[in-house]
Short mmCIF file of C-alpha atoms in Angstrom, two decimals:
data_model
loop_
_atom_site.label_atom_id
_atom_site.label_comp_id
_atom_site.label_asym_id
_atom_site.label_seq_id
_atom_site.Cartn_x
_atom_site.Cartn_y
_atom_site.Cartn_z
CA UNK P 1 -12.29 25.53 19.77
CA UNK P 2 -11.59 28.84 18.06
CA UNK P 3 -12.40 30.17 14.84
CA UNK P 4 -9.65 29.39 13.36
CA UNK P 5 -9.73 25.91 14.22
CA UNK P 6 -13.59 25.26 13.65
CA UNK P 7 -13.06 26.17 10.35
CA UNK P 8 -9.47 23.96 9.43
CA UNK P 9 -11.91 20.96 11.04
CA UNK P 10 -14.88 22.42 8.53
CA UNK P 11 -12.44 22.25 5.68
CA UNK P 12 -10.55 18.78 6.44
CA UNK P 13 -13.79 17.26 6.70
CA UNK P 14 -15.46 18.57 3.63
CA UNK P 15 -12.06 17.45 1.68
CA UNK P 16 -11.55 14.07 2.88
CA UNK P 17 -12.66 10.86 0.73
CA UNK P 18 -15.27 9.04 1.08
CA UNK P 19 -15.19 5.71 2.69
CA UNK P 20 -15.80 3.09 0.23
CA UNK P 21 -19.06 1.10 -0.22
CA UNK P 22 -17.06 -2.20 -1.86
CA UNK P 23 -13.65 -2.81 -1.87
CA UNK P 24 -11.97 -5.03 -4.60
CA UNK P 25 -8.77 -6.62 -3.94
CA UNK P 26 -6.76 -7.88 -6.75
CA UNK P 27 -3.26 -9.51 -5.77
CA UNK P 28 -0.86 -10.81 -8.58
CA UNK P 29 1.46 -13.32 -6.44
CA UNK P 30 4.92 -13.00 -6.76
CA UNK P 31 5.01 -10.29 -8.70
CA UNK P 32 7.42 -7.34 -8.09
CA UNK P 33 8.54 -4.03 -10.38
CA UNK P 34 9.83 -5.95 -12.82
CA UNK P 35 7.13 -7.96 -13.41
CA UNK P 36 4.41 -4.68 -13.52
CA UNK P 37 7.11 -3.53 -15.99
CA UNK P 38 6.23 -6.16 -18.26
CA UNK P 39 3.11 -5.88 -17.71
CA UNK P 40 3.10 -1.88 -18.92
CA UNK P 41 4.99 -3.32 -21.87
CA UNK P 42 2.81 -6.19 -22.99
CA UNK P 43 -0.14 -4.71 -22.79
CA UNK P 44 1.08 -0.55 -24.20
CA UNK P 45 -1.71 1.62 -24.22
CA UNK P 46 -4.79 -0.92 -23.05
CA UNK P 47 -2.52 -1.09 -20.02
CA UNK P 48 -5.54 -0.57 -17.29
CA UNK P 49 -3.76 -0.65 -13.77
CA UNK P 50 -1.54 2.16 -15.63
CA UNK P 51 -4.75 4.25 -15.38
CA UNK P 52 -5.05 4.02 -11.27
CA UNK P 53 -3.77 7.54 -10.24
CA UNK P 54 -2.73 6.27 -6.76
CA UNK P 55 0.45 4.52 -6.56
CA UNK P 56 2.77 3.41 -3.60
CA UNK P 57 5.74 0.47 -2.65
CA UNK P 58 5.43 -1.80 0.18
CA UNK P 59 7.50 -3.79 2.28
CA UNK P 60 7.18 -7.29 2.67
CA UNK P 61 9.44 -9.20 5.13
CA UNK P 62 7.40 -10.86 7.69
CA UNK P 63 7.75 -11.78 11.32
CA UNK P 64 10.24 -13.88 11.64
CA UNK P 65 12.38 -14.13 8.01
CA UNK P 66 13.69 -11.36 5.69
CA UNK P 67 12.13 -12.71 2.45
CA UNK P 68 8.21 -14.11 3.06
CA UNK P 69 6.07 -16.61 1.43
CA UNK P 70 2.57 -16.44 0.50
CA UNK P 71 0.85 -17.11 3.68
CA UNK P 72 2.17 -14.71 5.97
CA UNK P 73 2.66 -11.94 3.31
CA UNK P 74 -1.70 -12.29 2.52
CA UNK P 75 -2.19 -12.73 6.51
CA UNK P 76 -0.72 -9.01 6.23
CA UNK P 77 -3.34 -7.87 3.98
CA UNK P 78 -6.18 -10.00 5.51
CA UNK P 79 -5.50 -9.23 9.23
CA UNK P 80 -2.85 -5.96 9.48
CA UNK P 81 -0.36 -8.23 11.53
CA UNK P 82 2.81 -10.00 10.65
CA UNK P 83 3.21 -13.58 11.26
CA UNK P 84 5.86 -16.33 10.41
CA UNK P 85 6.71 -18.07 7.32
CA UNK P 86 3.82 -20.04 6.46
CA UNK P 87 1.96 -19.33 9.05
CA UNK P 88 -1.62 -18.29 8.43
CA UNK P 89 -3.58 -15.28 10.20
CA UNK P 90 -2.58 -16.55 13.48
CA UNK P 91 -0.41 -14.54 15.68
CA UNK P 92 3.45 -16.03 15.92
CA UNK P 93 3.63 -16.27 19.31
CA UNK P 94 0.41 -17.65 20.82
CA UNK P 95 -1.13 -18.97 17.77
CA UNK P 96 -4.07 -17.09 18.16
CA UNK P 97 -6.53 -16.22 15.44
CA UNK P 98 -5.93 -13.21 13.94
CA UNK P 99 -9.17 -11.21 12.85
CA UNK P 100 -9.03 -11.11 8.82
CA UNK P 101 -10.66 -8.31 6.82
CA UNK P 102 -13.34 -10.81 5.47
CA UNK P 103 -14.22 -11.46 8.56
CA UNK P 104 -14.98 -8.04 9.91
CA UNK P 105 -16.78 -7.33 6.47
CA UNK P 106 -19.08 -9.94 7.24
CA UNK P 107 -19.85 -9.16 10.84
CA UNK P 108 -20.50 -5.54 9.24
CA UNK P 109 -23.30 -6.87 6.83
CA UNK P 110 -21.35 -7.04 3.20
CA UNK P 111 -20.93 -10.02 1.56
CA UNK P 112 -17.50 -11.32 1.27
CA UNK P 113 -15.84 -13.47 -1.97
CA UNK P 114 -12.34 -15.06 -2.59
CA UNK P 115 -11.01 -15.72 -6.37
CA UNK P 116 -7.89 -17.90 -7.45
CA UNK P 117 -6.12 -19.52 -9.61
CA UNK P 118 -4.98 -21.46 -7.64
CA UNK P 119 -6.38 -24.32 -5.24
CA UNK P 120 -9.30 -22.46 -3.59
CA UNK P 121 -7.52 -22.92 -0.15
CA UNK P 122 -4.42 -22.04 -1.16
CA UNK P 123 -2.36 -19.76 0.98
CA UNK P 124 -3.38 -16.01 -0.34
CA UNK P 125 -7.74 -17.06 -0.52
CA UNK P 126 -7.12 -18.75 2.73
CA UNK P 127 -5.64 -16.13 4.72
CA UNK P 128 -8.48 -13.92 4.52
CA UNK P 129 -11.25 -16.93 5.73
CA UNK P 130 -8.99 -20.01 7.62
CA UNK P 131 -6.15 -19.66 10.92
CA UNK P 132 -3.50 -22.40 10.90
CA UNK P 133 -0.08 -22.96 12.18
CA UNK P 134 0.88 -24.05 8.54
CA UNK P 135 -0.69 -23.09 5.26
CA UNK P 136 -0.46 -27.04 4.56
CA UNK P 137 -2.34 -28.23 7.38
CA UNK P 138 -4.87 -29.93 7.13
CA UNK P 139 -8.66 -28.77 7.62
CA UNK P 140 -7.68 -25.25 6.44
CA UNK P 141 -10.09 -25.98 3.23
CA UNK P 142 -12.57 -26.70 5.59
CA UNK P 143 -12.47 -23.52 7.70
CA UNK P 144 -12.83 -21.87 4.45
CA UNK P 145 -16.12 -23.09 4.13
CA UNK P 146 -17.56 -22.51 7.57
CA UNK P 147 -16.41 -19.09 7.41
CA UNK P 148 -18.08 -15.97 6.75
CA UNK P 149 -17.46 -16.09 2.56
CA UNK P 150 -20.45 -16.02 0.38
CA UNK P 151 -18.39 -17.26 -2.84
CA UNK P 152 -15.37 -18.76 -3.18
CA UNK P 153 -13.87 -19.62 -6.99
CA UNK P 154 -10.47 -21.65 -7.40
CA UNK P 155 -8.83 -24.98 -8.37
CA UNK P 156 -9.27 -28.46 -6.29
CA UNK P 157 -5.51 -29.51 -6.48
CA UNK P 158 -6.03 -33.29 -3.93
CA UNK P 159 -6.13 -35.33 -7.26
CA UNK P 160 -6.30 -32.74 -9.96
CA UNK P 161 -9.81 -33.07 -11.17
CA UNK P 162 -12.86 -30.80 -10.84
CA UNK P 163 -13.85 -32.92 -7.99
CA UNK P 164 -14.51 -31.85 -4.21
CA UNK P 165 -13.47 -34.68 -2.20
CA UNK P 166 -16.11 -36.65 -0.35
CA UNK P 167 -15.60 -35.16 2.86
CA UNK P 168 -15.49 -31.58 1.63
CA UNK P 169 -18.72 -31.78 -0.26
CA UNK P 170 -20.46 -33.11 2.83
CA UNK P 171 -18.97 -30.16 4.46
CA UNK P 172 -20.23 -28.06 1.64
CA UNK P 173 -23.39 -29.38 1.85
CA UNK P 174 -24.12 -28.95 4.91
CA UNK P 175 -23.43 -24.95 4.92
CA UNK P 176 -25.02 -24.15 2.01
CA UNK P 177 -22.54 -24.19 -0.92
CA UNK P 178 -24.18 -24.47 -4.49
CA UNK P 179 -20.88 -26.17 -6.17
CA UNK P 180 -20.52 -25.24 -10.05
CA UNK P 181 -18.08 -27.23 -12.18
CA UNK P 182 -18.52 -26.26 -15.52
CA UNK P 183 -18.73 -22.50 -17.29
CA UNK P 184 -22.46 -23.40 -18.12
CA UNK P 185 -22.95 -23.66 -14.03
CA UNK P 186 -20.86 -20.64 -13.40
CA UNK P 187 -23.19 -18.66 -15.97
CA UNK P 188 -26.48 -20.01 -14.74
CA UNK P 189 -25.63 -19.73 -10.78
CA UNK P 190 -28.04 -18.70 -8.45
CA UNK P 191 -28.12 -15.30 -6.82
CA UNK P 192 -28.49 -15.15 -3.19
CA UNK P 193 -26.99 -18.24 -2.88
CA UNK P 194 -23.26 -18.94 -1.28
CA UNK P 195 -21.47 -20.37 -4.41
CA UNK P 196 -18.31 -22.20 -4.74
CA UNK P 197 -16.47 -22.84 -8.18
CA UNK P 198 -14.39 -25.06 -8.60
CA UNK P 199 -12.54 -25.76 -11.60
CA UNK P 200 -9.92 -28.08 -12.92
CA UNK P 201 -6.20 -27.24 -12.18
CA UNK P 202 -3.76 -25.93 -14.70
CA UNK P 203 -0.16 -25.88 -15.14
CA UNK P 204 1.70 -23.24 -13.20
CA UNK P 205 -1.71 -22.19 -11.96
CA UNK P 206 -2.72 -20.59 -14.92
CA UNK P 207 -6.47 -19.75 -16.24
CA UNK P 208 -8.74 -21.80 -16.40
CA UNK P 209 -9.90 -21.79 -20.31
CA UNK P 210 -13.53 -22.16 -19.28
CA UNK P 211 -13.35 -19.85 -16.82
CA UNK P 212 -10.38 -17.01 -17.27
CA UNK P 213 -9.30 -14.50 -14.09
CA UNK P 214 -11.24 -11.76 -15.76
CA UNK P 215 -14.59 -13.55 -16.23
CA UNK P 216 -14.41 -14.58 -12.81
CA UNK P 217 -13.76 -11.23 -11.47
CA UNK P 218 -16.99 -10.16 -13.55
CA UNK P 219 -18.74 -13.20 -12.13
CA UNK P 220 -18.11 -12.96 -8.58
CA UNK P 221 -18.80 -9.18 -9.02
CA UNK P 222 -22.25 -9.41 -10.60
CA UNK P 223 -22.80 -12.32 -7.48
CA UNK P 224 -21.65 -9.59 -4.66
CA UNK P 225 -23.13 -6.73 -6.10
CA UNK P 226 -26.65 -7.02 -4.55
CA UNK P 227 -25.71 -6.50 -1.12
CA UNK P 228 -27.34 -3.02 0.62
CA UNK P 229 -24.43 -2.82 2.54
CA UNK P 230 -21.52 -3.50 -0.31
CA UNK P 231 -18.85 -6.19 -0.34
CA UNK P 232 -15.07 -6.98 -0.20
CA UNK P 233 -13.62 -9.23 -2.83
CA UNK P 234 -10.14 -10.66 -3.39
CA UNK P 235 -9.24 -11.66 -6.33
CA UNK P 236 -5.52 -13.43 -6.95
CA UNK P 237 -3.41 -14.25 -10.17
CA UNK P 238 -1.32 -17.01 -8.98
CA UNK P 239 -0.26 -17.89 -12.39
CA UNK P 240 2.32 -14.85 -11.84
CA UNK P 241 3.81 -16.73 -9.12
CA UNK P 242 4.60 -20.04 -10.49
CA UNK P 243 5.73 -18.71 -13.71
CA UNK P 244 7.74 -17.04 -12.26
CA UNK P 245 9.40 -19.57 -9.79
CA UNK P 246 9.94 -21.85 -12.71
CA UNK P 247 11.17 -18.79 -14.95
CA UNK P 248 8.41 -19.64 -17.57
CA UNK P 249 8.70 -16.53 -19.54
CA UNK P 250 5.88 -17.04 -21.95
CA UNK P 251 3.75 -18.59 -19.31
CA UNK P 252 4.32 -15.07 -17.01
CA UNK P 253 3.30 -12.94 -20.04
CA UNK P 254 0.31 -14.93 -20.45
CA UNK P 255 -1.06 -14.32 -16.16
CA UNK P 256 0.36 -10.96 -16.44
CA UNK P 257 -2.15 -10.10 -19.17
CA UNK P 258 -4.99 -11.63 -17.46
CA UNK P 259 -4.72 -10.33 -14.00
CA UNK P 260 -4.77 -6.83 -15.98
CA UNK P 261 -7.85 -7.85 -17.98
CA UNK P 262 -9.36 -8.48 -14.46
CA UNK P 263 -8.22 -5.02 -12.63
CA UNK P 264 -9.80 -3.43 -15.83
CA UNK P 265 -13.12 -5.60 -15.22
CA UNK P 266 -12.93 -3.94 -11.55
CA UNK P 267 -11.94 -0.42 -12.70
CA UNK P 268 -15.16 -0.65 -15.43
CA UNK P 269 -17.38 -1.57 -12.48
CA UNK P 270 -16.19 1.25 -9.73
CA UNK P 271 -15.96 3.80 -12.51
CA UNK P 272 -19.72 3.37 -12.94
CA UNK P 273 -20.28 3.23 -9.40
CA UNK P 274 -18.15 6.07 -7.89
CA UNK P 275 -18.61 3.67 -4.41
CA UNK P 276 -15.87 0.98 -5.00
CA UNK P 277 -12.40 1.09 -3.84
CA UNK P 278 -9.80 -1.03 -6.06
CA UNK P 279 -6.50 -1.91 -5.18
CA UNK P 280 -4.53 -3.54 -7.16
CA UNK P 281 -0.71 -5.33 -5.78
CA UNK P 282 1.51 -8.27 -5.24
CA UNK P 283 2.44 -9.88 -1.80
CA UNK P 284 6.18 -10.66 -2.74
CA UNK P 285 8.67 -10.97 -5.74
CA UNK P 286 9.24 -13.77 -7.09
CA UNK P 287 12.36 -14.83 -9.66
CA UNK P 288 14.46 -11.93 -9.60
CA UNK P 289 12.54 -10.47 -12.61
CA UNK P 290 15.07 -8.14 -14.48
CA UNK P 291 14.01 -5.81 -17.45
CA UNK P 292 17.15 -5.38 -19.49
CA UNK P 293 17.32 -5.01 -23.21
CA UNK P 294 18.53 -7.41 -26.37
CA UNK P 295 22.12 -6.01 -28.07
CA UNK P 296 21.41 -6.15 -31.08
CA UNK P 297 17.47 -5.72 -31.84
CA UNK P 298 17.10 -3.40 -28.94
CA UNK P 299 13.60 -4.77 -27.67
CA UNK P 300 12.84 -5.66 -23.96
CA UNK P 301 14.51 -8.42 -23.00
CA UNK P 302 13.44 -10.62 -19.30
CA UNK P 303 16.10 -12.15 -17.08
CA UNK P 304 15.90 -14.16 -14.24
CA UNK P 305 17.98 -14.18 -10.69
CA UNK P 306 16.71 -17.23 -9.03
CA UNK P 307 13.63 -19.47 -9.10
CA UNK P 308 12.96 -18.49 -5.35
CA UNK P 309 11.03 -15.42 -3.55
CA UNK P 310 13.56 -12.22 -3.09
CA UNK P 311 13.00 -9.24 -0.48
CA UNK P 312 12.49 -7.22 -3.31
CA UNK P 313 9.82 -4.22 -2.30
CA UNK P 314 5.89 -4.16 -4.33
CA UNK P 315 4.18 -1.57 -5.92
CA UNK P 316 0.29 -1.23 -4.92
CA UNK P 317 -1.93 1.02 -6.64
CA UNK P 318 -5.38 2.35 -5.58
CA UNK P 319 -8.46 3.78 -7.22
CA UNK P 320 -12.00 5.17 -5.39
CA UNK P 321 -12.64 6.41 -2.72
CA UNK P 322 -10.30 6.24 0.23
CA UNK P 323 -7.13 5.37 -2.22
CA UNK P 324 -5.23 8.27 -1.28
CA UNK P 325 -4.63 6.54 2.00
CA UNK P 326 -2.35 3.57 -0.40
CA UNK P 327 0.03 5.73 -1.47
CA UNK P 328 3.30 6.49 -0.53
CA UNK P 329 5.96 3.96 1.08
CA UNK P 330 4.28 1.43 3.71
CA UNK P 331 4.95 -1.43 5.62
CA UNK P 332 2.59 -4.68 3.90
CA UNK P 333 1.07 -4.01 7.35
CA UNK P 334 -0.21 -0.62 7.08
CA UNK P 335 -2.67 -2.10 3.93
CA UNK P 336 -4.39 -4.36 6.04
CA UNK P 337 -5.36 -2.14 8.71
CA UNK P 338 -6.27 0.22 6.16
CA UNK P 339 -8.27 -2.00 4.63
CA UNK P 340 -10.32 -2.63 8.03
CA UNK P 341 -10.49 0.56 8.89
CA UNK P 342 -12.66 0.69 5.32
CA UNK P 343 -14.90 -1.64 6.03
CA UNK P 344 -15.84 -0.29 9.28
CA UNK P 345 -16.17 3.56 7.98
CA UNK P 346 -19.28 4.50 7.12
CA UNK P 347 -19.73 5.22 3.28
#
C-alpha cells in the first residue's frame, strides 16, 4: 500500500460513523408522501421527524406483485429479502425461514422489543419474530412468543378483549412472559423480565387511551435500555393504515400525530445518548393520499384515490449514527440488510 493510499484508508476510517449501540425502528403503515405531508402540516413547527437530517425514498413492490401488503413489505425490513404477498419472512420459493433482524440482534446479545397498534401478531411485529406461508396462519402468535423478543406490546384482536386466549397464556407461561393488561401494570412492570402488553383493540387500530404509541415507545425504551450490549426496537402506527384504507380523514390525523409524538420520544432518548440509531418510515401507501387545496378558503385540503394499497414509493428518514447509509433512493431491501449489517458492527 503506498502513501497515498495508507493515508485515503487513514482518512475514510477516521470519517466514517459509528455503528450504532440501539437501533429504533418506527414504521407508520400505509403511509406514503402524502400522508408525511400531513403530518408536516398538522403538527407545524413541533413537527419532530422534520428534525431527522437524513432523508431518502424507497421502493416497495415485493416478490411476486407490483403493489405489496404488510407482510412481505416488513419481511423486507426484518430479513433484507423479498417475499410474496402475504407471505412472512420465509423465502418464496422454498419456504424457508428467512433470518429477521431481531433475530440476529438477539443471537448478538441485545435485547429485542416489538410495539403495535395493532394485534401483537399482526403482520409488521410478526415479521421481525414468526415465518409463515400466510400472515393469517395460524400459530404465527405463538412463534412470536418462543422467539428471541424480550417485550412485545399490541392488541389481542381473537374476541376483542384484553384477554390472551387460553392456549396462548399457557404458551406465555411457560416462556416467561409477565402479561400486563392495564396502564397501572404497564407502569409497575418488572425490569429484567420478558413482558408482553396487551391491550384492548380499537377502531381502525388506533391508540390505546390507556396506553398511547408514544408512552409505549417510552415504556418499551426505559424496559430495553439496560442491556450492556444495546437493543433493537420496532415500533408501528397501524392506525395510519386503516385510516387510511377506510379514508377516515379525522381518524388519519389523529395516528399521524401520535406516531410523531413517538419518533420524538425516540429522537429525545438518542439525542441524550449519541449511541442510538432512529429510523423513522412506512412499508407501503395506502389510499391514494392527495394534498390538494380548498377553492375558496385556500387551506390544505386531503383527497382520496382508492381504499386499497398503491405502488406509490416511501420516504424513510434516519438519525445517529450510521444514518447516512438511509439516504438516497433504495430498494425496501437495501434497509434491511442495512439494518443487519448494524447490529453486527461493532459500536
Amino acid at each position: 500500500m503506498t502513501m497515498i493510499h495508507l493515508f485515503a484508508a487513514m482518512l475514510l476510517a477516521a470519517t466514517a460513523p459509528a455503528a450504532p449501540k440501539n437501533i429504533i425502528l418506527l414504521i407508520a403503515d400505509g403511509s406514503g408522501l402524502g400522508h408525511f405531508t400531513l403530518a408536516r402540516n398538522i403538527r407545524g413547527e413541533a413537527y419532530r421527524i422534520g428534525t431527522m437530517p437524513v432523508v431518502g425514498v424507497l421502493s416497495t413492490e415485493c416478490a411476486n406483485r407490483a403493489v405489496t401488503d404488510s407482510a412481505a413489505a416488513a419481511t423486507t425490513f426484518a430479513t433484507g429479502h423479498k417475499t410474496n404477498y402475504e407471505m412472512v419472512s420465509v423465502d418464496p420459493k422454498t419456504l424457508a425461514p428467512l433470518e429477521t433482524v431481531l433475530e440476529v440482534a438477539h443471537k448478538r446479545g441485545k435485547k429485542t422489543g416489538l410495539v403495535t397498534t395493532a394485534a401483537f401478531f399482526d403482520a409488521t411485529p410478526a415479521a421481525f419474530a414468526a415465518h409463515a406461508k400466510h400472515r393469517y396462519e395460524k400459530g404465527v402468535d405463538e412463534q412470536m412468543l418462543r422467539s428471541g423478543a424480550d417485550l412485545i406490546a399490541g392488541t389481542q384482536l381473537e374476541d376483542y378483549t384484553n384477554e390472551l386466549s387460553p392456549e396462548l397464556a399457557k404458551v406465555a407461561a411457560e416462556q416467561g412472559w409477565t402479561v400486563v393488561n392495564t396502564r397501572a401494570q404497564l407502569d409497575a412492570a418488572p425490569h429484567g423480565k420478558r413482558l408482553l402488553a396487551v391491550f384492548r383493540w380499537q377502531e381502525r387500530n388506533l391508540d390505546q387511551p390507556e396506553a398511547p404509541l408514544p408512552v409505549l415507545a417510552k415504556w418499551a425504551i426505559d424496559h430495553l435500555d439496560d442491556d450492556p450490549d444495546g437493543f433493537f426496537l420496532m415500533i408501528e402506527q397501524e392506525g395510519t393504515d386503516s385510516s387510511s384504507h377506510q379514508n377516515h380523514t379525522s381518524d388519519l390525523r389523529k395516528a399521524l400525530t401520535s406516531f410523531d409524538e413517538a419518533v420524538g420520544v425516540a429522537l429525545d432518548f438518542a439525542k441524550k445518548r449519541g449511541d442510538t440509531l432512529v429510523i423513522a418510515t412506512s412499508d407501503h401507501e395506502t389510499g391514494g393520499l392527495r394534498v390538494t387545496e380548498t377553492k375558496q378558503l385556500a387551506k390544505l385540503r386531503v383527497e382520496w384515490s382508492t381504499t386499497d394499497h398503491t405502488g406509490t414509493m416511501i420516504p424513510i428518514f434516519a438519525y445517529g449514527p450510521g444514518s447516512i447509509y438511509f439516504g438516497g433512493i433504495q430498494d425496501n431491501t437495501d434497509v434491511g440488510k442495512k439494518l443487519k449489517e448494524a447490529v453486527l458492527a461493532k459500536p
